[in-house]
PDB file of C-alpha atoms in Angstrom:
ATOM      1  CA  UNK A  19      -7.347-230.942  63.505  1.00 63.00           C
ATOM      2  CA  UNK A  20     -10.082-230.485  60.896  1.00 77.00           C
ATOM      3  CA  UNK A  21     -10.533-233.370  58.462  1.00 90.00           C
ATOM      4  CA  UNK A  22     -10.645-231.637  55.110  1.00 96.00           C
ATOM      5  CA  UNK A  23     -13.255-232.202  52.445  1.00 97.00           C
ATOM      6  CA  UNK A  24     -12.173-233.536  49.024  1.00 98.00           C
ATOM      7  CA  UNK A  25     -13.770-233.753  45.601  1.00 98.00           C
ATOM      8  CA  UNK A  26     -13.035-234.903  42.048  1.00 98.00           C
ATOM      9  CA  UNK A  27     -11.639-232.151  39.839  1.00 98.00           C
ATOM     10  CA  UNK A  28     -13.890-232.455  36.810  1.00 98.00           C
ATOM     11  CA  UNK A  29     -12.875-234.740  33.957  1.00 98.00           C
ATOM     12  CA  UNK A  30      -9.259-234.818  35.111  1.00 98.00           C
ATOM     13  CA  UNK A  31     -10.206-237.395  37.727  1.00 98.00           C
ATOM     14  CA  UNK A  32      -7.815-235.778  40.206  1.00 98.00           C
ATOM     15  CA  UNK A  33      -8.834-235.958  43.857  1.00 98.00           C
ATOM     16  CA  UNK A  34      -8.351-232.459  45.277  1.00 98.00           C
ATOM     17  CA  UNK A  35      -8.885-230.759  48.599  1.00 98.00           C
ATOM     18  CA  UNK A  36     -11.738-228.270  48.336  1.00 98.00           C
ATOM     19  CA  UNK A  37      -9.464-225.732  49.982  1.00 98.00           C
ATOM     20  CA  UNK A  38      -6.435-224.847  47.884  1.00 98.00           C
ATOM     21  CA  UNK A  39      -3.418-222.729  48.691  1.00 97.00           C
ATOM     22  CA  UNK A  40      -3.180-219.597  46.546  1.00 96.00           C
ATOM     23  CA  UNK A  41       0.308-218.395  45.672  1.00 93.00           C
ATOM     24  CA  UNK A  42      -0.299-214.685  45.107  1.00 90.00           C
ATOM     25  CA  UNK A  43       0.511-213.502  48.677  1.00 87.00           C
ATOM     26  CA  UNK A  44       3.502-215.805  49.181  1.00 88.00           C
ATOM     27  CA  UNK A  45       6.110-213.496  47.674  1.00 82.00           C
ATOM     28  CA  UNK A  46       5.166-210.094  49.043  1.00 68.00           C
ATOM     29  CA  UNK A  47       2.716-208.823  46.435  1.00 61.00           C
ATOM     30  CA  UNK A  48       0.212-207.977  49.176  1.00 62.00           C
ATOM     31  CA  UNK A  49       2.661-207.034  51.905  1.00 63.00           C
ATOM     32  CA  UNK A  50       5.945-208.108  53.426  1.00 69.00           C
ATOM     33  CA  UNK A  51       6.258-211.861  53.960  1.00 76.00           C
ATOM     34  CA  UNK A  52       8.774-213.906  55.913  1.00 82.00           C
ATOM     35  CA  UNK A  53      10.256-216.636  53.744  1.00 85.00           C
ATOM     36  CA  UNK A  54      10.750-219.082  56.589  1.00 89.00           C
ATOM     37  CA  UNK A  55       7.152-218.564  57.734  1.00 89.00           C
ATOM     38  CA  UNK A  56       5.983-219.191  54.181  1.00 90.00           C
ATOM     39  CA  UNK A  57       7.977-222.440  54.059  1.00 93.00           C
ATOM     40  CA  UNK A  58       6.476-223.589  57.375  1.00 93.00           C
ATOM     41  CA  UNK A  59       2.997-222.652  56.193  1.00 93.00           C
ATOM     42  CA  UNK A  60       3.262-224.594  52.923  1.00 95.00           C
ATOM     43  CA  UNK A  61       4.541-227.648  54.806  1.00 96.00           C
ATOM     44  CA  UNK A  62       1.701-227.343  57.340  1.00 95.00           C
ATOM     45  CA  UNK A  63      -0.841-227.025  54.532  1.00 96.00           C
ATOM     46  CA  UNK A  64       0.343-230.244  52.871  1.00 97.00           C
ATOM     47  CA  UNK A  65       0.704-232.118  56.153  1.00 96.00           C
ATOM     48  CA  UNK A  66      -2.794-230.939  57.105  1.00 96.00           C
ATOM     49  CA  UNK A  67      -4.354-232.344  53.938  1.00 97.00           C
ATOM     50  CA  UNK A  68      -4.299-229.490  51.419  1.00 98.00           C
ATOM     51  CA  UNK A  69      -3.084-231.048  48.190  1.00 98.00           C
ATOM     52  CA  UNK A  70      -3.858-228.252  45.701  1.00 98.00           C
ATOM     53  CA  UNK A  71      -1.467-225.315  45.208  1.00 98.00           C
ATOM     54  CA  UNK A  72      -2.011-222.579  42.627  1.00 98.00           C
ATOM     55  CA  UNK A  73       0.553-219.985  41.588  1.00 98.00           C
ATOM     56  CA  UNK A  74       1.799-218.006  38.565  1.00 97.00           C
ATOM     57  CA  UNK A  75       5.004-216.506  37.151  1.00 97.00           C
ATOM     58  CA  UNK A  76       3.486-213.051  37.671  1.00 95.00           C
ATOM     59  CA  UNK A  77       3.306-213.429  41.452  1.00 94.00           C
ATOM     60  CA  UNK A  78       6.371-211.788  42.936  1.00 92.00           C
ATOM     61  CA  UNK A  79       8.054-211.877  39.519  1.00 93.00           C
ATOM     62  CA  UNK A  80       8.590-215.633  39.872  1.00 95.00           C
ATOM     63  CA  UNK A  81       9.338-215.578  43.593  1.00 95.00           C
ATOM     64  CA  UNK A  82       6.067-217.309  44.511  1.00 95.00           C
ATOM     65  CA  UNK A  83       6.937-220.240  42.249  1.00 97.00           C
ATOM     66  CA  UNK A  84      10.470-220.371  43.624  1.00 97.00           C
ATOM     67  CA  UNK A  85       9.283-220.488  47.234  1.00 96.00           C
ATOM     68  CA  UNK A  86       6.670-223.130  46.458  1.00 97.00           C
ATOM     69  CA  UNK A  87       9.219-225.204  44.567  1.00 98.00           C
ATOM     70  CA  UNK A  88      11.592-225.076  47.511  1.00 96.00           C
ATOM     71  CA  UNK A  89       8.832-226.118  49.911  1.00 97.00           C
ATOM     72  CA  UNK A  90       7.500-229.065  47.893  1.00 97.00           C
ATOM     73  CA  UNK A  91      10.726-230.506  46.526  1.00 96.00           C
ATOM     74  CA  UNK A  92      10.441-233.511  48.844  1.00 96.00           C
ATOM     75  CA  UNK A  93       6.605-233.553  48.767  1.00 97.00           C
ATOM     76  CA  UNK A  94       5.949-233.270  45.035  1.00 97.00           C
ATOM     77  CA  UNK A  95       3.959-236.502  44.785  1.00 97.00           C
ATOM     78  CA  UNK A  96       1.534-235.190  47.422  1.00 97.00           C
ATOM     79  CA  UNK A  97       0.611-232.017  45.524  1.00 98.00           C
ATOM     80  CA  UNK A  98      -1.665-231.176  42.599  1.00 98.00           C
ATOM     81  CA  UNK A  99       0.349-228.257  41.265  1.00 98.00           C
ATOM     82  CA  UNK A 100      -1.232-225.531  39.148  1.00 98.00           C
ATOM     83  CA  UNK A 101       0.545-222.576  37.609  1.00 98.00           C
ATOM     84  CA  UNK A 102       0.021-220.302  34.627  1.00 98.00           C
ATOM     85  CA  UNK A 103       1.492-218.970  31.381  1.00 97.00           C
ATOM     86  CA  UNK A 104       2.563-216.494  30.584  1.00 95.00           C
ATOM     87  CA  UNK A 105       2.419-213.019  32.145  1.00 92.00           C
ATOM     88  CA  UNK A 106      -0.032-210.298  31.189  1.00 89.00           C
ATOM     89  CA  UNK A 107       2.872-207.935  30.442  1.00 91.00           C
ATOM     90  CA  UNK A 108       4.079-210.325  27.727  1.00 94.00           C
ATOM     91  CA  UNK A 109       2.711-211.469  24.371  1.00 97.00           C
ATOM     92  CA  UNK A 110       1.492-215.057  24.546  1.00 98.00           C
ATOM     93  CA  UNK A 111       3.083-216.187  21.304  1.00 98.00           C
ATOM     94  CA  UNK A 112       4.281-219.770  20.809  1.00 98.00           C
ATOM     95  CA  UNK A 113       7.908-219.222  21.841  1.00 98.00           C
ATOM     96  CA  UNK A 114       7.062-217.024  24.851  1.00 98.00           C
ATOM     97  CA  UNK A 115       4.557-219.605  26.109  1.00 98.00           C
ATOM     98  CA  UNK A 116       7.064-222.441  25.832  1.00 98.00           C
ATOM     99  CA  UNK A 117       9.763-220.374  27.545  1.00 98.00           C
ATOM    100  CA  UNK A 118       7.373-219.305  30.335  1.00 98.00           C
ATOM    101  CA  UNK A 119       6.502-222.909  31.188  1.00 98.00           C
ATOM    102  CA  UNK A 120      10.131-224.040  31.050  1.00 98.00           C
ATOM    103  CA  UNK A 121      11.081-221.273  33.495  1.00 98.00           C
ATOM    104  CA  UNK A 122       8.177-222.238  35.782  1.00 98.00           C
ATOM    105  CA  UNK A 123       9.352-225.857  35.797  1.00 98.00           C
ATOM    106  CA  UNK A 124      12.813-224.673  36.807  1.00 98.00           C
ATOM    107  CA  UNK A 125      11.577-222.421  39.618  1.00 98.00           C
ATOM    108  CA  UNK A 126       9.145-225.062  40.880  1.00 98.00           C
ATOM    109  CA  UNK A 127      11.892-227.731  40.810  1.00 98.00           C
ATOM    110  CA  UNK A 128       9.633-230.238  39.105  1.00 98.00           C
ATOM    111  CA  UNK A 129       9.486-232.192  35.850  1.00 98.00           C
ATOM    112  CA  UNK A 130       5.769-231.675  35.358  1.00 98.00           C
ATOM    113  CA  UNK A 131       2.901-229.323  36.128  1.00 98.00           C
ATOM    114  CA  UNK A 132      -0.494-230.875  36.764  1.00 98.00           C
ATOM    115  CA  UNK A 133      -2.657-227.956  35.569  1.00 98.00           C
ATOM    116  CA  UNK A 134      -1.183-225.281  33.320  1.00 98.00           C
ATOM    117  CA  UNK A 135      -3.557-222.349  32.947  1.00 98.00           C
ATOM    118  CA  UNK A 136      -3.505-219.514  30.427  1.00 98.00           C
ATOM    119  CA  UNK A 137      -3.273-216.492  32.703  1.00 98.00           C
ATOM    120  CA  UNK A 138      -5.794-213.642  32.386  1.00 97.00           C
ATOM    121  CA  UNK A 139      -6.731-214.277  28.766  1.00 98.00           C
ATOM    122  CA  UNK A 140      -8.432-210.884  28.559  1.00 97.00           C
ATOM    123  CA  UNK A 141      -4.920-209.422  28.199  1.00 97.00           C
ATOM    124  CA  UNK A 142      -4.364-211.200  24.846  1.00 97.00           C
ATOM    125  CA  UNK A 143      -6.101-211.318  21.450  1.00 98.00           C
ATOM    126  CA  UNK A 144      -8.367-214.360  21.187  1.00 98.00           C
ATOM    127  CA  UNK A 145      -6.898-215.256  17.786  1.00 98.00           C
ATOM    128  CA  UNK A 146      -3.349-215.300  19.221  1.00 98.00           C
ATOM    129  CA  UNK A 147      -4.342-217.603  22.069  1.00 98.00           C
ATOM    130  CA  UNK A 148      -6.050-220.051  19.720  1.00 97.00           C
ATOM    131  CA  UNK A 149      -3.327-220.025  17.045  1.00 98.00           C
ATOM    132  CA  UNK A 150      -0.195-219.941  19.238  1.00 98.00           C
ATOM    133  CA  UNK A 151      -0.740-220.253  23.002  1.00 98.00           C
ATOM    134  CA  UNK A 152      -2.882-223.381  22.957  1.00 98.00           C
ATOM    135  CA  UNK A 153      -0.698-225.211  20.379  1.00 98.00           C
ATOM    136  CA  UNK A 154       2.360-224.444  22.538  1.00 98.00           C
ATOM    137  CA  UNK A 155       0.673-225.926  25.577  1.00 98.00           C
ATOM    138  CA  UNK A 156      -0.469-228.959  23.609  1.00 98.00           C
ATOM    139  CA  UNK A 157       3.152-229.529  22.560  1.00 98.00           C
ATOM    140  CA  UNK A 158       4.242-229.332  26.204  1.00 98.00           C
ATOM    141  CA  UNK A 159       1.498-231.789  27.102  1.00 98.00           C
ATOM    142  CA  UNK A 160       2.705-234.202  24.436  1.00 98.00           C
ATOM    143  CA  UNK A 161       6.191-233.876  25.928  1.00 98.00           C
ATOM    144  CA  UNK A 162       4.859-234.850  29.369  1.00 98.00           C
ATOM    145  CA  UNK A 163       5.650-231.496  30.966  1.00 98.00           C
ATOM    146  CA  UNK A 164       2.023-230.596  31.677  1.00 98.00           C
ATOM    147  CA  UNK A 165      -0.969-232.828  32.260  1.00 98.00           C
ATOM    148  CA  UNK A 166      -4.095-230.661  31.931  1.00 98.00           C
ATOM    149  CA  UNK A 167      -4.998-227.283  30.428  1.00 98.00           C
ATOM    150  CA  UNK A 168      -6.878-224.474  32.134  1.00 98.00           C
ATOM    151  CA  UNK A 169      -7.898-220.889  31.432  1.00 98.00           C
ATOM    152  CA  UNK A 170      -8.303-217.948  33.812  1.00 98.00           C
ATOM    153  CA  UNK A 171     -10.018-214.563  33.644  1.00 98.00           C
ATOM    154  CA  UNK A 172     -12.457-212.418  35.614  1.00 96.00           C
ATOM    155  CA  UNK A 173     -14.308-211.636  32.366  1.00 98.00           C
ATOM    156  CA  UNK A 174     -17.048-214.260  32.502  1.00 98.00           C
ATOM    157  CA  UNK A 175     -18.370-213.691  28.988  1.00 98.00           C
ATOM    158  CA  UNK A 176     -14.891-214.208  27.558  1.00 98.00           C
ATOM    159  CA  UNK A 177     -14.350-217.189  29.826  1.00 98.00           C
ATOM    160  CA  UNK A 178     -17.455-218.887  28.464  1.00 98.00           C
ATOM    161  CA  UNK A 179     -16.200-218.280  24.913  1.00 98.00           C
ATOM    162  CA  UNK A 180     -13.052-220.219  25.754  1.00 98.00           C
ATOM    163  CA  UNK A 181     -15.018-222.908  27.570  1.00 98.00           C
ATOM    164  CA  UNK A 182     -17.162-223.440  24.471  1.00 97.00           C
ATOM    165  CA  UNK A 183     -14.068-224.544  22.530  1.00 96.00           C
ATOM    166  CA  UNK A 184     -13.924-227.603  24.826  1.00 95.00           C
ATOM    167  CA  UNK A 185     -10.110-227.399  24.698  1.00 96.00           C
ATOM    168  CA  UNK A 186      -9.764-226.944  28.451  1.00 98.00           C
ATOM    169  CA  UNK A 187      -9.973-229.157  31.506  1.00 98.00           C
ATOM    170  CA  UNK A 188     -10.439-226.372  34.067  1.00 98.00           C
ATOM    171  CA  UNK A 189     -11.367-222.736  34.598  1.00 98.00           C
ATOM    172  CA  UNK A 190     -10.419-220.184  37.214  1.00 98.00           C
ATOM    173  CA  UNK A 191     -12.170-216.895  37.949  1.00 98.00           C
ATOM    174  CA  UNK A 192     -11.818-214.519  40.884  1.00 97.00           C
ATOM    175  CA  UNK A 193     -14.210-212.171  42.721  1.00 97.00           C
ATOM    176  CA  UNK A 194     -17.083-213.686  40.723  1.00 98.00           C
ATOM    177  CA  UNK A 195     -18.457-216.185  43.227  1.00 98.00           C
ATOM    178  CA  UNK A 196     -18.398-214.624  46.671  1.00 98.00           C
ATOM    179  CA  UNK A 197     -20.758-212.932  49.090  1.00 98.00           C
ATOM    180  CA  UNK A 198     -20.419-209.522  47.402  1.00 98.00           C
ATOM    181  CA  UNK A 199     -20.585-210.691  43.780  1.00 98.00           C
ATOM    182  CA  UNK A 200     -21.982-214.057  42.682  1.00 98.00           C
ATOM    183  CA  UNK A 201     -22.286-213.373  38.953  1.00 97.00           C
ATOM    184  CA  UNK A 202     -20.640-216.704  38.062  1.00 98.00           C
ATOM    185  CA  UNK A 203     -23.496-218.755  39.501  1.00 97.00           C
ATOM    186  CA  UNK A 204     -26.102-218.416  36.742  1.00 96.00           C
ATOM    187  CA  UNK A 205     -24.186-219.290  33.556  1.00 98.00           C
ATOM    188  CA  UNK A 206     -20.493-219.954  34.106  1.00 98.00           C
ATOM    189  CA  UNK A 207     -20.595-222.523  36.908  1.00 98.00           C
ATOM    190  CA  UNK A 208     -23.508-224.461  35.326  1.00 98.00           C
ATOM    191  CA  UNK A 209     -21.656-224.551  31.974  1.00 98.00           C
ATOM    192  CA  UNK A 210     -18.552-225.887  33.705  1.00 98.00           C
ATOM    193  CA  UNK A 211     -20.676-228.605  35.297  1.00 98.00           C
ATOM    194  CA  UNK A 212     -22.193-229.493  31.927  1.00 98.00           C
ATOM    195  CA  UNK A 213     -18.715-229.740  30.370  1.00 98.00           C
ATOM    196  CA  UNK A 214     -17.314-231.561  33.428  1.00 98.00           C
ATOM    197  CA  UNK A 215     -14.587-228.962  33.915  1.00 98.00           C
ATOM    198  CA  UNK A 216     -12.701-228.327  37.129  1.00 98.00           C
ATOM    199  CA  UNK A 217     -13.644-225.014  38.780  1.00 99.00           C
ATOM    200  CA  UNK A 218     -11.182-222.933  40.811  1.00 98.00           C
ATOM    201  CA  UNK A 219     -12.564-219.945  42.714  1.00 98.00           C
ATOM    202  CA  UNK A 220     -10.197-217.157  43.676  1.00 96.00           C
ATOM    203  CA  UNK A 221     -10.421-214.061  45.878  1.00 95.00           C
ATOM    204  CA  UNK A 222     -13.504-215.119  47.818  1.00 97.00           C
ATOM    205  CA  UNK A 223     -12.792-212.292  50.277  1.00 96.00           C
ATOM    206  CA  UNK A 224     -13.209-209.719  47.536  1.00 95.00           C
ATOM    207  CA  UNK A 225      -9.644-208.429  47.399  1.00 93.00           C
ATOM    208  CA  UNK A 226      -9.680-208.148  51.174  1.00 92.00           C
ATOM    209  CA  UNK A 227     -12.931-206.190  51.466  1.00 96.00           C
ATOM    210  CA  UNK A 228     -14.714-208.989  53.335  1.00 97.00           C
ATOM    211  CA  UNK A 229     -11.713-209.282  55.658  1.00 94.00           C
ATOM    212  CA  UNK A 230     -12.071-205.595  56.604  1.00 93.00           C
ATOM    213  CA  UNK A 231      -8.705-205.026  54.904  1.00 90.00           C
ATOM    214  CA  UNK A 232      -9.290-203.941  51.286  1.00 91.00           C
ATOM    215  CA  UNK A 233      -6.266-204.106  49.021  1.00 86.00           C
ATOM    216  CA  UNK A 234      -4.641-200.674  48.795  1.00 84.00           C
ATOM    217  CA  UNK A 235      -4.818-200.656  44.996  1.00 86.00           C
ATOM    218  CA  UNK A 236      -8.639-200.848  44.952  1.00 92.00           C
ATOM    219  CA  UNK A 237     -10.462-197.777  43.688  1.00 94.00           C
ATOM    220  CA  UNK A 238     -12.343-195.790  46.317  1.00 95.00           C
ATOM    221  CA  UNK A 239     -15.700-196.268  44.572  1.00 96.00           C
ATOM    222  CA  UNK A 240     -15.267-200.067  44.624  1.00 96.00           C
ATOM    223  CA  UNK A 241     -14.345-199.999  48.302  1.00 96.00           C
ATOM    224  CA  UNK A 242     -17.365-197.837  49.090  1.00 96.00           C
ATOM    225  CA  UNK A 243     -19.712-200.119  47.137  1.00 97.00           C
ATOM    226  CA  UNK A 244     -18.213-203.146  48.870  1.00 97.00           C
ATOM    227  CA  UNK A 245     -18.741-201.650  52.322  1.00 96.00           C
ATOM    228  CA  UNK A 246     -22.336-200.800  51.471  1.00 97.00           C
ATOM    229  CA  UNK A 247     -22.958-204.377  50.343  1.00 98.00           C
ATOM    230  CA  UNK A 248     -21.350-205.707  53.527  1.00 97.00           C
ATOM    231  CA  UNK A 249     -23.972-203.873  55.566  1.00 97.00           C
ATOM    232  CA  UNK A 250     -26.621-205.983  53.833  1.00 97.00           C
ATOM    233  CA  UNK A 251     -24.727-209.117  54.884  1.00 98.00           C
ATOM    234  CA  UNK A 252     -24.908-208.324  58.597  1.00 97.00           C
ATOM    235  CA  UNK A 253     -27.114-211.397  59.128  1.00 97.00           C
ATOM    236  CA  UNK A 254     -24.072-213.579  58.385  1.00 98.00           C
ATOM    237  CA  UNK A 255     -21.451-211.738  60.442  1.00 97.00           C
ATOM    238  CA  UNK A 256     -19.838-213.718  63.239  1.00 96.00           C
ATOM    239  CA  UNK A 257     -18.973-212.083  66.582  1.00 95.00           C
ATOM    240  CA  UNK A 258     -15.610-210.415  66.902  1.00 91.00           C
ATOM    241  CA  UNK A 259     -13.305-208.808  64.348  1.00 92.00           C
ATOM    242  CA  UNK A 260     -13.345-209.812  60.689  1.00 94.00           C
ATOM    243  CA  UNK A 261     -16.669-211.537  61.216  1.00 97.00           C
ATOM    244  CA  UNK A 262     -17.448-212.123  57.541  1.00 98.00           C
ATOM    245  CA  UNK A 263     -14.386-214.234  56.746  1.00 97.00           C
ATOM    246  CA  UNK A 264     -15.896-217.506  57.932  1.00 97.00           C
ATOM    247  CA  UNK A 265     -19.233-217.125  56.089  1.00 98.00           C
ATOM    248  CA  UNK A 266     -17.351-215.966  52.985  1.00 98.00           C
ATOM    249  CA  UNK A 267     -15.199-219.091  53.014  1.00 98.00           C
ATOM    250  CA  UNK A 268     -18.114-221.415  53.758  1.00 98.00           C
ATOM    251  CA  UNK A 269     -20.199-219.813  50.976  1.00 98.00           C
ATOM    252  CA  UNK A 270     -17.687-220.979  48.367  1.00 98.00           C
ATOM    253  CA  UNK A 271     -16.572-224.205  50.038  1.00 98.00           C
ATOM    254  CA  UNK A 272     -20.203-225.276  50.382  1.00 97.00           C
ATOM    255  CA  UNK A 273     -20.943-225.144  46.654  1.00 98.00           C
ATOM    256  CA  UNK A 274     -20.488-228.693  45.264  1.00 97.00           C
ATOM    257  CA  UNK A 275     -19.825-227.306  41.775  1.00 98.00           C
ATOM    258  CA  UNK A 276     -16.832-225.246  42.960  1.00 98.00           C
ATOM    259  CA  UNK A 277     -14.065-227.810  43.220  1.00 98.00           C
ATOM    260  CA  UNK A 278     -11.312-225.664  44.746  1.00 98.00           C
ATOM    261  CA  UNK A 279     -11.621-222.488  46.800  1.00 98.00           C
ATOM    262  CA  UNK A 280      -8.280-220.743  47.047  1.00 98.00           C
ATOM    263  CA  UNK A 281      -7.078-219.236  50.302  1.00 94.00           C
ATOM    264  CA  UNK A 282      -4.483-216.530  49.911  1.00 88.00           C
ATOM    265  CA  UNK A 283      -2.587-216.331  53.205  1.00 85.00           C
ATOM    266  CA  UNK A 284       1.041-215.937  54.203  1.00 77.00           C
ATOM    267  CA  UNK A 285       0.999-216.979  57.869  1.00 84.00           C
ATOM    268  CA  UNK A 286       0.480-220.313  59.551  1.00 89.00           C
ATOM    269  CA  UNK A 287      -2.192-218.951  61.900  1.00 90.00           C
ATOM    270  CA  UNK A 288      -4.350-217.635  59.060  1.00 90.00           C
ATOM    271  CA  UNK A 289      -3.967-220.910  57.183  1.00 93.00           C
ATOM    272  CA  UNK A 290      -5.080-223.000  60.152  1.00 94.00           C
ATOM    273  CA  UNK A 291      -8.134-220.817  60.654  1.00 95.00           C
ATOM    274  CA  UNK A 292      -9.209-221.174  57.025  1.00 96.00           C
ATOM    275  CA  UNK A 293      -8.568-224.910  57.059  1.00 96.00           C
ATOM    276  CA  UNK A 294     -11.090-225.232  59.883  1.00 96.00           C
ATOM    277  CA  UNK A 295     -13.832-224.079  57.481  1.00 97.00           C
ATOM    278  CA  UNK A 296     -13.164-226.918  54.998  1.00 96.00           C
ATOM    279  CA  UNK A 297     -15.119-229.417  57.062  1.00 96.00           C
ATOM    280  CA  UNK A 298     -18.046-230.014  54.717  1.00 94.00           C
ATOM    281  CA  UNK A 299     -20.341-227.541  56.455  1.00 95.00           C
ATOM    282  CA  UNK A 300     -21.388-224.708  54.163  1.00 96.00           C
ATOM    283  CA  UNK A 301     -23.870-221.961  54.869  1.00 97.00           C
ATOM    284  CA  UNK A 302     -27.449-223.007  55.559  1.00 97.00           C
ATOM    285  CA  UNK A 303     -29.517-223.233  52.372  1.00 97.00           C
ATOM    286  CA  UNK A 304     -31.770-220.387  53.471  1.00 98.00           C
ATOM    287  CA  UNK A 305     -28.702-218.196  54.034  1.00 98.00           C
ATOM    288  CA  UNK A 306     -27.388-219.004  50.561  1.00 98.00           C
ATOM    289  CA  UNK A 307     -30.738-218.122  49.001  1.00 97.00           C
ATOM    290  CA  UNK A 308     -30.785-214.853  50.925  1.00 97.00           C
ATOM    291  CA  UNK A 309     -27.305-214.035  49.602  1.00 98.00           C
ATOM    292  CA  UNK A 310     -28.365-214.927  46.061  1.00 97.00           C
ATOM    293  CA  UNK A 311     -31.278-212.498  46.333  1.00 97.00           C
ATOM    294  CA  UNK A 312     -28.792-209.682  46.949  1.00 96.00           C
ATOM    295  CA  UNK A 313     -26.820-207.985  44.169  1.00 94.00           C
ATOM    296  CA  UNK A 314     -28.415-210.120  41.475  1.00 92.00           C
ATOM    297  CA  UNK A 315     -26.424-209.679  38.240  1.00 91.00           C
ATOM    298  CA  UNK A 316     -24.533-206.786  39.858  1.00 94.00           C
ATOM    299  CA  UNK A 317     -20.774-207.300  39.593  1.00 96.00           C
ATOM    300  CA  UNK A 318     -18.746-205.434  42.191  1.00 96.00           C
ATOM    301  CA  UNK A 319     -15.597-205.265  40.082  1.00 92.00           C
ATOM    302  CA  UNK A 320     -15.337-204.103  36.484  1.00 84.00           C
TER     303      UNK A 320
END
């Protein structure tokens, strides 16, 4: 069994596995899942050394949180648990934020959440988040229901605006530091390092594009652009099917300034494969530089 690599999650001081379990696929949002298989997979992840789990009320309309809560009820002290508030189809006012977190606590069967992140802040007015969402979360922190605050969005310019407030302990972006799009590397990741913030990297397989299984909701032009970029990454491809998954995982896991790389899987076999890449061996430096030379300042997703 692979001995996983760990790091310190910014100024929180938390020791976290560099590979984290992402909750989005656990409740069927990306295809049918077997609940018993999901339970076995979460147990195997924790027993294998993964101690970071990230989810959100939006995933499966709360079902992801419920399944995670069921799986960790007797392992809670072994998990750094991250979830989000609220949902992008809601208004993040004070009362809604409080209610969202209380419902998450209930579904997760826990008294506290380690990292509570404001979910996809691009969906809300900045003034509302500052005047109502953040004060609600600070109240919950004072009450001992959450420990640290985070913020998530794919909009890097907006993310840096929130980071500059220095109100947050962590950030999460997705599809912004991967083989097909590394636009977070020049400003966002260095700023997080300067501010000593935890960094969570999501969707390192580019919504499935790098796994040769693009998500069905992706626009055709994005899929076509992604496939064209993959051709330029042929020097990294491993033999056999889905040959870019391993280099994609190692690209993120090998960056010392990315504290947690999320793996979104729903089967035990896929989990075990991805865990084998969290062994401290990233891509060779010359390979990373070659990747950086491609698609410079060219985001794949809007």
